[in-house]
XYZ file of C-alpha atoms in Angstrom:
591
model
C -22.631 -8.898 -34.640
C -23.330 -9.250 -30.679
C -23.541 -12.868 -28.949
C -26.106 -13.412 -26.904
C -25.579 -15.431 -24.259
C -27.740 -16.938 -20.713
C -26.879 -15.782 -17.524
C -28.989 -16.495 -14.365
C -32.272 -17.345 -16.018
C -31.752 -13.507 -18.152
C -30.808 -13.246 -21.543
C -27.696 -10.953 -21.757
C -26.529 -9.303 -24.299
C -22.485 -10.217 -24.565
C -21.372 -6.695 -25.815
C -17.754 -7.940 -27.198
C -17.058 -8.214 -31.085
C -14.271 -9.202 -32.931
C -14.785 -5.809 -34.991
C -15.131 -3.945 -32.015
C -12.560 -5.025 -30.290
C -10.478 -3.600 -32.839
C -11.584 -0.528 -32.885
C -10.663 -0.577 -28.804
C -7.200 -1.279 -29.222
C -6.435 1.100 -31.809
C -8.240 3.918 -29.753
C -6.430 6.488 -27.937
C -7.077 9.440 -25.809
C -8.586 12.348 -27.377
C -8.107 16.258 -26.833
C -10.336 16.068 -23.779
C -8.894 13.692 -22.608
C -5.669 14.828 -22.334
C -6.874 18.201 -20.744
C -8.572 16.583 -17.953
C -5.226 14.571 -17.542
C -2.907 17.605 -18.030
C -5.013 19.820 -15.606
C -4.705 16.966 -12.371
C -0.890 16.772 -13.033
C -0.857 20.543 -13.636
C -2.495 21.289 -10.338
C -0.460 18.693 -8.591
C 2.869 20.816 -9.670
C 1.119 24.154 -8.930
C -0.085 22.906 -5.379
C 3.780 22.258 -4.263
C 4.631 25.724 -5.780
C 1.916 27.271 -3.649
C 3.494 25.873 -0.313
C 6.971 26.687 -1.318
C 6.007 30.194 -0.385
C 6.385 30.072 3.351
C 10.169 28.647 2.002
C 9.823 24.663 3.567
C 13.033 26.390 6.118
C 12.823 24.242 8.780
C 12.604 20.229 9.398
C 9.192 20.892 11.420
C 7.883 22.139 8.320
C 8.939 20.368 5.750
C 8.559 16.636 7.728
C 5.014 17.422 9.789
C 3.535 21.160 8.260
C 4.747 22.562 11.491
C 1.693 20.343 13.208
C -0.984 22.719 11.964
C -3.004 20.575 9.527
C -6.313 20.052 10.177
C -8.285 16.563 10.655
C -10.108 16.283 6.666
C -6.983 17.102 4.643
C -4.616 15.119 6.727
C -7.652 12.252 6.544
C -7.833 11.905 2.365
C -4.255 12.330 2.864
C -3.836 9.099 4.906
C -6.339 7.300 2.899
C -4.672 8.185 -0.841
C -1.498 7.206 0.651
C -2.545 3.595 0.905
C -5.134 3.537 -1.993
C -1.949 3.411 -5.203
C -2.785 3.503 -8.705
C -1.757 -0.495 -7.912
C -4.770 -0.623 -5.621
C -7.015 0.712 -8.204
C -5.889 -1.735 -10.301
C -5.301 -5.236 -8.703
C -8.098 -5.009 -6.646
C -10.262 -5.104 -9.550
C -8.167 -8.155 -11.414
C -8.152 -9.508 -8.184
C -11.725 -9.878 -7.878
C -12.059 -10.705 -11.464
C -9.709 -13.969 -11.579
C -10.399 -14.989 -7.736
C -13.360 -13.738 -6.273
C -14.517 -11.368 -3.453
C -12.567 -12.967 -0.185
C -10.393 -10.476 -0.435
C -12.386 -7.723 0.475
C -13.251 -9.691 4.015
C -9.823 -8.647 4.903
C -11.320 -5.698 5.876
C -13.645 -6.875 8.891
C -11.577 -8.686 10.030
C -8.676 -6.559 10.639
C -11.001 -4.417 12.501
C -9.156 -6.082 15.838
C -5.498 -4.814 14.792
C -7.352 -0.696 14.479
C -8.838 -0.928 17.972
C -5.096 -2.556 18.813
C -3.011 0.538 17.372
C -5.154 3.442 18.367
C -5.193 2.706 22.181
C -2.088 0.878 22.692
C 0.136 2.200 20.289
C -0.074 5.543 19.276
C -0.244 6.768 22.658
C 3.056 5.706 23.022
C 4.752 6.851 19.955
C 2.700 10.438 19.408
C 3.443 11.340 23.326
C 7.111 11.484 22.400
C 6.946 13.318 19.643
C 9.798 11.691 17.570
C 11.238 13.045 14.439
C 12.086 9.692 13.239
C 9.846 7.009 13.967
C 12.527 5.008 14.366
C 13.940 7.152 16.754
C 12.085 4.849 19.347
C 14.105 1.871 18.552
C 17.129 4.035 19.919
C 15.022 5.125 23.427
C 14.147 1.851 23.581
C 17.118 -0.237 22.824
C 19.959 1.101 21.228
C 21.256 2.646 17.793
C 22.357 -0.387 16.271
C 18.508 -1.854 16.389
C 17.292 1.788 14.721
C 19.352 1.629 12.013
C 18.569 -1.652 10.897
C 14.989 -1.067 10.823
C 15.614 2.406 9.468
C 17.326 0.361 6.531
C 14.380 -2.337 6.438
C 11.921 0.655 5.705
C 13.902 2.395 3.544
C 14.630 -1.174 0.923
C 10.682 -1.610 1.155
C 10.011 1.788 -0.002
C 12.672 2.022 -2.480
C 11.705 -1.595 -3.794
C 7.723 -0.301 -3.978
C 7.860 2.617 -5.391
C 8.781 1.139 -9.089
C 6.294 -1.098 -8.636
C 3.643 1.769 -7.683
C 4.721 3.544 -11.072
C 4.491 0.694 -12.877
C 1.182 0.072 -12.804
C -0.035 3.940 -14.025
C 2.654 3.215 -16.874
C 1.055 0.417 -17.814
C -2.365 2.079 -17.926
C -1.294 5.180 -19.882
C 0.705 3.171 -22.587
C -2.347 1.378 -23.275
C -4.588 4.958 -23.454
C -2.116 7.224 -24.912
C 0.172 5.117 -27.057
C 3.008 6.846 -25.784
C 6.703 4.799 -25.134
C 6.959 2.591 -21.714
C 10.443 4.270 -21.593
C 8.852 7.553 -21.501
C 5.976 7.499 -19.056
C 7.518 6.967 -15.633
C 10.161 10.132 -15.998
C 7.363 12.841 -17.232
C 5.110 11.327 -13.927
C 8.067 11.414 -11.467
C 8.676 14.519 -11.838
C 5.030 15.739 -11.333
C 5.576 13.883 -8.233
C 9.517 15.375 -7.554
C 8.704 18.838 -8.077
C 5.783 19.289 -5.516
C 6.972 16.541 -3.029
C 10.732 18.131 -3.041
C 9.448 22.297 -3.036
C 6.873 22.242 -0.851
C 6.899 19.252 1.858
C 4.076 17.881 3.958
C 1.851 20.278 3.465
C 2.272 19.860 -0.339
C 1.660 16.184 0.048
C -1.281 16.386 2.117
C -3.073 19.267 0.067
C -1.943 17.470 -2.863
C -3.792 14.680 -1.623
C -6.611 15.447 -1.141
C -7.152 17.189 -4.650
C -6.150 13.445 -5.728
C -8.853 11.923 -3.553
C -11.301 13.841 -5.075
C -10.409 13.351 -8.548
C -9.927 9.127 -7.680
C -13.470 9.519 -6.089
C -15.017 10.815 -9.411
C -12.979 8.200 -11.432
C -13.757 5.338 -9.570
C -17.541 6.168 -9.301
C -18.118 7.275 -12.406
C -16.676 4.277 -14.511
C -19.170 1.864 -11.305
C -22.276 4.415 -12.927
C -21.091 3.347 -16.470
C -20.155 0.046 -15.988
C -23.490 -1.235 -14.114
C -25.409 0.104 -17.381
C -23.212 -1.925 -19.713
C -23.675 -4.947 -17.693
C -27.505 -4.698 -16.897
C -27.557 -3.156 -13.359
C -26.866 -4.260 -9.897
C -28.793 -7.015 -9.739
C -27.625 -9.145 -12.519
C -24.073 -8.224 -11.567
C -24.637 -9.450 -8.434
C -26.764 -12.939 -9.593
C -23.781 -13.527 -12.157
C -20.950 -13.392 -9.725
C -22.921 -16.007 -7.650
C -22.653 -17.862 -10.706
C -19.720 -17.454 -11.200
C -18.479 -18.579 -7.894
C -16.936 -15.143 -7.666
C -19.522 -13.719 -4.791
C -18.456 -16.574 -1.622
C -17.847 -17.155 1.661
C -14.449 -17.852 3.317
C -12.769 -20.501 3.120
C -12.120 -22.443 6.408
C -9.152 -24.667 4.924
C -6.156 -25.168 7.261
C -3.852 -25.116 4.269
C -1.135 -22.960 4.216
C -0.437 -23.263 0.768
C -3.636 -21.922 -0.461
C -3.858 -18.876 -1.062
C -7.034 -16.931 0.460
C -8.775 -18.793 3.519
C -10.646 -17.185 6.837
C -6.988 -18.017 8.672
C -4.444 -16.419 5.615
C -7.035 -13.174 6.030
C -7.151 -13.391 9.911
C -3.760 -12.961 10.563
C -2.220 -11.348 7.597
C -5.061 -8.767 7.415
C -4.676 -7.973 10.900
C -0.620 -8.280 11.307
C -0.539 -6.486 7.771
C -2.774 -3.598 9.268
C -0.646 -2.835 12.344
C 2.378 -2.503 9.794
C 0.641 -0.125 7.358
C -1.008 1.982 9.656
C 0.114 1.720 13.359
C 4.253 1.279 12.468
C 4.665 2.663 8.788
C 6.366 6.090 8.976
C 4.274 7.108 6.247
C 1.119 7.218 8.108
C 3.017 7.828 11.364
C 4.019 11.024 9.854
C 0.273 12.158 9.420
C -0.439 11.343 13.204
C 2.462 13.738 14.225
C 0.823 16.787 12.153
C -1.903 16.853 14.219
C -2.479 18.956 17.317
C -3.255 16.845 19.777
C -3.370 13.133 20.413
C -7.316 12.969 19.779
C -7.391 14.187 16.252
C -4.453 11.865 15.952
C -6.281 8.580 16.548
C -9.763 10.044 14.789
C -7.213 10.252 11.814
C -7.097 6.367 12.317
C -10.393 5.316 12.327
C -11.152 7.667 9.030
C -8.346 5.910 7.455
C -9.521 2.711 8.427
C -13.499 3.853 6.813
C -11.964 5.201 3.887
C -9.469 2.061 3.191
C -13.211 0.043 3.695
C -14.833 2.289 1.293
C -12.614 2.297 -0.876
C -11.691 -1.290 -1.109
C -16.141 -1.787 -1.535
C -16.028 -0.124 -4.527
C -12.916 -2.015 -6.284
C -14.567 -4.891 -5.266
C -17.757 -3.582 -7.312
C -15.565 -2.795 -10.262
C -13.983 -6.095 -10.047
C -17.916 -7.416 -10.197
C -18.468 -5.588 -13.240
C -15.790 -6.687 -14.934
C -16.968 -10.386 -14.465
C -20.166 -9.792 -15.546
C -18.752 -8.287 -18.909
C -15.621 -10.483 -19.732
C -16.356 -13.872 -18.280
C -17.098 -15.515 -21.494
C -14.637 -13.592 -23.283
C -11.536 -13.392 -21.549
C -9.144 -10.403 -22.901
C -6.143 -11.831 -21.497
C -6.963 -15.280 -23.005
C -7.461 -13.771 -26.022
C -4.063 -11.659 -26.517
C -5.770 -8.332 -26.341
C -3.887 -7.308 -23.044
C -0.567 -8.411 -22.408
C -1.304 -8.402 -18.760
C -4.234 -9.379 -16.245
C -3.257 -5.280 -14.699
C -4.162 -3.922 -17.895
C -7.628 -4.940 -17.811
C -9.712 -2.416 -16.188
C -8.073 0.628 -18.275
C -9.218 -1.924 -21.202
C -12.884 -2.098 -19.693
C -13.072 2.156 -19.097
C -11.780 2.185 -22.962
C -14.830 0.517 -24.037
C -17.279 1.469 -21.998
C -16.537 5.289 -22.696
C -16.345 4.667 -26.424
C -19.086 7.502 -26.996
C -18.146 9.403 -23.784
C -14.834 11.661 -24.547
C -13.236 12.700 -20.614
C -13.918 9.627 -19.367
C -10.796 8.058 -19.860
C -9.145 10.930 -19.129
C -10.642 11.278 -15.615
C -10.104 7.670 -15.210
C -6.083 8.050 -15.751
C -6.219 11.329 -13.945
C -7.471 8.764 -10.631
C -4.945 5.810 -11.683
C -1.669 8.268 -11.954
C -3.195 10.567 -8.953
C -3.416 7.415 -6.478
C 0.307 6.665 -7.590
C 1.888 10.127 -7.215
C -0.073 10.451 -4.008
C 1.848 6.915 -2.531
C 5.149 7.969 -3.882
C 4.972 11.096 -3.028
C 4.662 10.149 1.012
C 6.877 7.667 0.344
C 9.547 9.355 -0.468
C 9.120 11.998 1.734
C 8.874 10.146 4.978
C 11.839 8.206 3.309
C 14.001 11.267 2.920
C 13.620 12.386 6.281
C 14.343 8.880 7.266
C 17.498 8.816 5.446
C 18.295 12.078 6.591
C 17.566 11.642 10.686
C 18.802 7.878 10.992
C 21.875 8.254 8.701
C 23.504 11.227 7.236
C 23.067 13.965 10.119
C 24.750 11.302 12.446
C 27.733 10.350 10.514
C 27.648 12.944 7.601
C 26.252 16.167 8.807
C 26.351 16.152 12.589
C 26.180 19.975 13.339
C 24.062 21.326 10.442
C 21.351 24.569 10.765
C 17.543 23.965 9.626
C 18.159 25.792 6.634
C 21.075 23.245 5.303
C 19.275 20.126 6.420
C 15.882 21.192 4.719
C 18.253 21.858 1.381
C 20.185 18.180 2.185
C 16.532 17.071 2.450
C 15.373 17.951 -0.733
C 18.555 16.699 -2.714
C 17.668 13.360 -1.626
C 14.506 13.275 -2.141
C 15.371 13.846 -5.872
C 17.983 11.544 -5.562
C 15.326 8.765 -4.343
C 12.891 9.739 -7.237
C 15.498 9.360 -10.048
C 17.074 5.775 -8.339
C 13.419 4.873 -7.885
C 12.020 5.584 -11.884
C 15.550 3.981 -12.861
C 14.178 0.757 -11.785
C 10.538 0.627 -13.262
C 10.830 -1.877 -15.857
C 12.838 -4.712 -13.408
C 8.727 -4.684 -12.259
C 7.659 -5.918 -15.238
C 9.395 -9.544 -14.675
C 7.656 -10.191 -11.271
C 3.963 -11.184 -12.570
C 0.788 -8.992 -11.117
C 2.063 -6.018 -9.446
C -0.794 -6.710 -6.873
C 0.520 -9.645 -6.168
C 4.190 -8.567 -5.848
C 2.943 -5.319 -3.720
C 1.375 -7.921 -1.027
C 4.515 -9.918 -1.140
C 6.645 -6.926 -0.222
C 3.811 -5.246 2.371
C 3.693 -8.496 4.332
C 7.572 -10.094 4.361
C 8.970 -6.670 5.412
C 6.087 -4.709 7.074
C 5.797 -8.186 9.641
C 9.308 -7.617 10.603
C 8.589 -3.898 11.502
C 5.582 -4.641 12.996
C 7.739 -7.325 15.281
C 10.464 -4.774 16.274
C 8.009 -2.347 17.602
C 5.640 -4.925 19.742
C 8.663 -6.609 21.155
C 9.929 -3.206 22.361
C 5.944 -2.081 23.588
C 5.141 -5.170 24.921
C 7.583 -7.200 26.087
C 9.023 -4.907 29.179
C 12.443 -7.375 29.437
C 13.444 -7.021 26.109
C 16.720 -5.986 25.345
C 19.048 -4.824 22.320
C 20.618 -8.091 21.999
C 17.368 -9.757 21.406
C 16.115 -7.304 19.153
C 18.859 -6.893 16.893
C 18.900 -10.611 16.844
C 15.473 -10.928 16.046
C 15.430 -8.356 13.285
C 18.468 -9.258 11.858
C 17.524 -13.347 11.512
C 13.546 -12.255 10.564
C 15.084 -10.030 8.062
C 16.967 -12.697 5.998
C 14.794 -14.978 6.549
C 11.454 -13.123 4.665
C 14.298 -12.054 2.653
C 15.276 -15.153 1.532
C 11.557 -16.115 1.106
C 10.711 -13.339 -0.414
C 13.498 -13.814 -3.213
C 12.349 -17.228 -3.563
C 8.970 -16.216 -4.220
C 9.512 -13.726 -6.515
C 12.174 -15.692 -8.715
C 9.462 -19.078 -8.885
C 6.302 -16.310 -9.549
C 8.453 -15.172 -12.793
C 10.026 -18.305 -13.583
C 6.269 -19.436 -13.890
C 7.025 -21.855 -11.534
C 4.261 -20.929 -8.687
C 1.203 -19.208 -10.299
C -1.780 -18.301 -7.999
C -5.073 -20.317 -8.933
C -7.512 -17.907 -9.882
C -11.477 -19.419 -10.882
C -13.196 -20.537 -14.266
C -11.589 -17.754 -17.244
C -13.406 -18.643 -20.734
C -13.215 -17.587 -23.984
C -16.052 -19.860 -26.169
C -18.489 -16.871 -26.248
C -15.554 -14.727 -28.486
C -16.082 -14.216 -32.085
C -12.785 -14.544 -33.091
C -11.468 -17.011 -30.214
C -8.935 -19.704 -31.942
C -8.200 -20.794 -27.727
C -10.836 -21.548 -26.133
C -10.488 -22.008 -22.621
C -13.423 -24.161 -21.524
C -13.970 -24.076 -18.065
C -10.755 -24.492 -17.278
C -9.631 -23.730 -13.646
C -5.792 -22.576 -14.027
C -4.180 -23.445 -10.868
C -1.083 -23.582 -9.053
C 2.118 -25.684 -9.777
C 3.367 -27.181 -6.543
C 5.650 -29.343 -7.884
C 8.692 -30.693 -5.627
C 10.953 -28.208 -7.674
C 9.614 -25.395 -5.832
C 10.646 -24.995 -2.329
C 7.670 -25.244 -0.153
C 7.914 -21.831 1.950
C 8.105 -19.886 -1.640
C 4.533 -21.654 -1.895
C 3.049 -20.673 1.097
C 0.666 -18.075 1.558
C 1.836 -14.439 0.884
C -0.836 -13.433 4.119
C 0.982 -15.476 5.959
C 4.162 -13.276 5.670
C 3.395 -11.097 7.814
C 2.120 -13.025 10.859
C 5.615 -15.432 9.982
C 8.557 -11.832 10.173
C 6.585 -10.647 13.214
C 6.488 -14.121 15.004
C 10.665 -14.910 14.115
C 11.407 -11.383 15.487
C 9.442 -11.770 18.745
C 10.071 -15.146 19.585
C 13.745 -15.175 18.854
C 13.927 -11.490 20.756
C 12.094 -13.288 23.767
C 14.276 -15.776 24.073
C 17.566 -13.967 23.488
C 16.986 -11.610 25.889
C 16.244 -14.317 28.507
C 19.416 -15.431 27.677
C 21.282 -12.085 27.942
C 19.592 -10.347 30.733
C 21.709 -9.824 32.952
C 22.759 -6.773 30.266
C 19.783 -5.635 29.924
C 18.716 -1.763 30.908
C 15.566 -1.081 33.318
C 13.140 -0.031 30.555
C 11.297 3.436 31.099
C 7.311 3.566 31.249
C 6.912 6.010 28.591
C 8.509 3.078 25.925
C 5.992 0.319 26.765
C 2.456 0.413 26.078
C -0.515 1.443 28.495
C -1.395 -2.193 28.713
C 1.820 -3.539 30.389
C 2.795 -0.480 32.522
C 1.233 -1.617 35.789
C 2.466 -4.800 35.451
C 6.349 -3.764 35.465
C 8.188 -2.038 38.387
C 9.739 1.062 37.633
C 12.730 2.331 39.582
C 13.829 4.913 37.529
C 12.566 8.391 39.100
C 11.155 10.390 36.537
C 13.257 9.568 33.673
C 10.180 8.531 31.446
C 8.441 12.005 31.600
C 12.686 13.399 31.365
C 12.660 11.322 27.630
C 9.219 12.910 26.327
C 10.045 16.692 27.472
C 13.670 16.437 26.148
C 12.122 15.008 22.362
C 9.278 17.673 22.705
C 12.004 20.187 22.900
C 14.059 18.607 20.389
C 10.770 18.753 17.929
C 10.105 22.278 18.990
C 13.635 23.497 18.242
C 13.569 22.022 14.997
């Protein structure tokens, strides 16, 4: 028997039973289903088999497709990268427990785009580094490039479990099939192609993903606007239900989302994904010429937007259906992640494929992140640490071979640790958390060396080294309170008195945050504010070190600072900048 129930002046029907929700948890994927899903993984392996032909020899080609991708592929490539089967499904739950602020986050960081494509990827694509991090050693001095070498490589060994968690989760629920079992048979989808065929692998492989994520996303937005009675009433029962706002202008730290957490952590969080991450870095340096490089940028920056619209749509949707019968509430899902592979269940009761092209998207978007990730980690490992001290004199043929061990390596460390994930709360939550401590002391590193011309090494290092610990520390804290159930974000009104079947009802209640004096107050701060905090201890603390030590400072070269400050410092070195970008052209052409 349906409830009906009043929403916005309309009658709606409430399409949640207790008999049918039943029959939703025992259902499973069906023989179309698993085609569709076989077939994306399928072609995933089969595209790094195809690009293993040319043999992946050299480190040009297996780091940056020998620079000849063109401008679309290396585009979707960029933009899959960042959109992770946890995207796909936090942003949703996100939306669903909190509202659409989130989504703001991506007008306002606007700023940090126009920021990164004219005054720092100039710098940084004219030299034409192997290793990103390579700049740190121009710039300062080894020491300060192998500490933020080893800051990249913890956050992408730490995110990657959480990026296959959340496709795990998803396909457990569809498929029945053990939580032990899932990660290994998608890692090494992932392994095979990333390890065999390189960059160009990645980026083909890619954009076959974004495709396939496209078609999932849009077609479950199609299916879910029917269930819930079209745009309109989606739209007038958000308003409702407080879950289509404004920002909030509140100075507090402590809360959560507010027009100053968004301001600076969208922005600061930005410049770290895009303008310093390797990942994307690594994209810029495939293209031909500098142009392409920052149009590469701004399509990222469109499709991130796009993207990001139609989670928050989903998110919507999911409102509209559950908000007087909350799944999690009610037992149904273990988890608050699990809830949109729980919507597309019911929703494509009568429609077999759907599901299956809805898993496809979920486990594409992951094996697209983890796939870059370790692949710009690899050759991170490799240039920063084990051809200086391990394998100092080694031919392109060796090193591509050392390349691709570890990269395997990486993968098998990486699915080890899966299930550590499942103690940290929402993976959205713990992905922002890791994004924003460690990305803002990245971030810091690089400005301080761009745009402060009498920086030194002794104020970087000092200023990565304290920033480090202390997001670490936070970090930790955070983490440890968010699973102790100590600190729980507040999300908005949850209820369950429209359920059939509901024993707990949950009337109107507004679940919100324990800030009790137990809890340290940094680990209750903002996580937006993590970012702006790393960047801010790195650059202040750098400033003023280097006052202190300058008398040992080096004259910095032009081409390490960004067009902004050049005219500004004098320059007494003759020719040495245009020296340092001929001699790493070379190096990049030799390899």
């Amino acid at each position: 028997m349906e409830n009906v129930f009043y929403g916005s002046g309309k009658i709606m029907k409430q399409f949640k039973s207790t008999s049918k929700m039943s029959e939703i948890k025992l259902r499973r994927f069906d023989t179309l289903d698993y085609l569709i899903f076989t077939t994306m993984l399928v072609l995933s392996a089969l595209t790094g088999l195809y690009f293993a032909r040319g043999g992946q020899k050299t480190i040009s080609s297996y780091l940056f497709g020998d620079k000849k991708l063109s401008l679309l592929p290396v585009s979707f490539s960029l933009v899959t990268t960042f959109v992770s089967g946890t995207f796909l499904l936090g942003v949703p739950t996100e939306i669903y427990l909190n509202g659409i602020q989130f989504i703001y986050s991506t007008f306002l960081s606007f700023f940090a785009i126009i920021f990164m494509v004219y005054l720092i990827i100039p710098v940084l694509y004219n030299l034409q580094l192997i290793s990103l991090f390579e700049y740190m050693e121009l710039r300062f001095n080894r020491a300060v490039r192998l500490i933020l070498s080893f800051v990249y490589i913890l956050q992408g060994m730490m995110n990657i479990p959480i990026v296959i968690y959340g496709p795990t989760l998803a396909l457990n629920q569809v498929t029945g099939l053990n939580m032990q079992i899932i990660p290994p048979l998608v890692c090494l989808v992932c392994i095979l192609y990333t390890t065999i065929g390189g960059l160009k692998a990645v980026v083909w492989t890619d954009t076959l993903q974004a495709i396939v994520i496209l078609a999932s996303v849009i077609s479950v937005i199609i299916l879910g606007l029917q269930r819930v009675g079209g745009v309109s009433q989606m739209i007038q029962i958000g308003l409702k239900g407080d879950r289509i706002e404004w920002l909030d202008m509140t100075l507090d730290p402590k809360i959560r989302i507010t027009f100053w957490s968004l301001l600076f952590g969208s922005n600061f969080l930005t410049l770290s994904q895009y303008g310093t991450n390797p990942a994307a870095f690594q994209r810029y340096l495939s293209m031909p010429d500098l142009k392409k490089a920052q149009r590469s940028v701004f399509f990222l920056y469109f499709g991130m937007s796009f993207s990001l619209f139609l989670t928050a749509i989903i998110g919507l949707i999911l409102y509209a259906a559950y908000r007087g019968c909350d799944p999690v509430s009610t037992k149904e899902i273990k988890r608050a992640d699990q809830l949109f592979p729980f919507f597309v269940m019911e929703i494509s009761e009568n429609l077999k494929g759907v599901p299956g092209l809805f898993l496809a998207g979920i486990v594409g978007a992951a094996l697209s992140t983890m796939s870059t990730t370790i692949n710009t980690i690899t050759g991170t490992i490799y240039k920063d640490f084990l051809e200086p001290f391990v394998f100092p004199k080694t031919n392109d043929a060796k090193a591509s071979l050392i390349m691709k061990v570890t990269a395997v390596v990486i993968g098998i460390i990486c699915t080890s640790s899966v299930f550590i994930v499942d103690k940290l709360g929402s993976i959205f939550e713990a992905t922002l958390i890791l994004y924003n401590a460690i990305g803002g002391v990245i971030t810091g590193i690089f400005l301080l060396g761009l745009f402060v011309p009498f920086a030194n090494s002794y104020g970087a290092l000092t200023g990565a080294t304290l920033a480090t610990l202390v997001m670490g520390w936070i970090s930790v804290g955070a983490f440890s309170a968010m699973s102790q159930r100590l600190v729980k974000s507040s999300t908005k009104t949850l209820s369950t008195e429209l359920c059939t079947n509901a024993t707990l009802l949950v009337k109107n209640a507004k679940k919100s945050a324990v800030s009790g004096d137990a809890v340290f107050p940094l680990y209750r701060i903002s996580i937006f504010y993590y970012s702006l905090l790393g960047c801010s201890i790195v650059i202040i603390v750098g400033i003023i070190v280097s006052l202190l030590t300058k008398k040992k400072s080096k004259k910095v070269d032009p081409a390490f600072l960004s067009p902004l400050v050049r005219n500004f410092v004098d320059f007494t070195k003759d020719n040495e900048a245009e020296t340092v970008i001929l001699n790493t052209q070379e190096e990049y052409k030799n390899n």
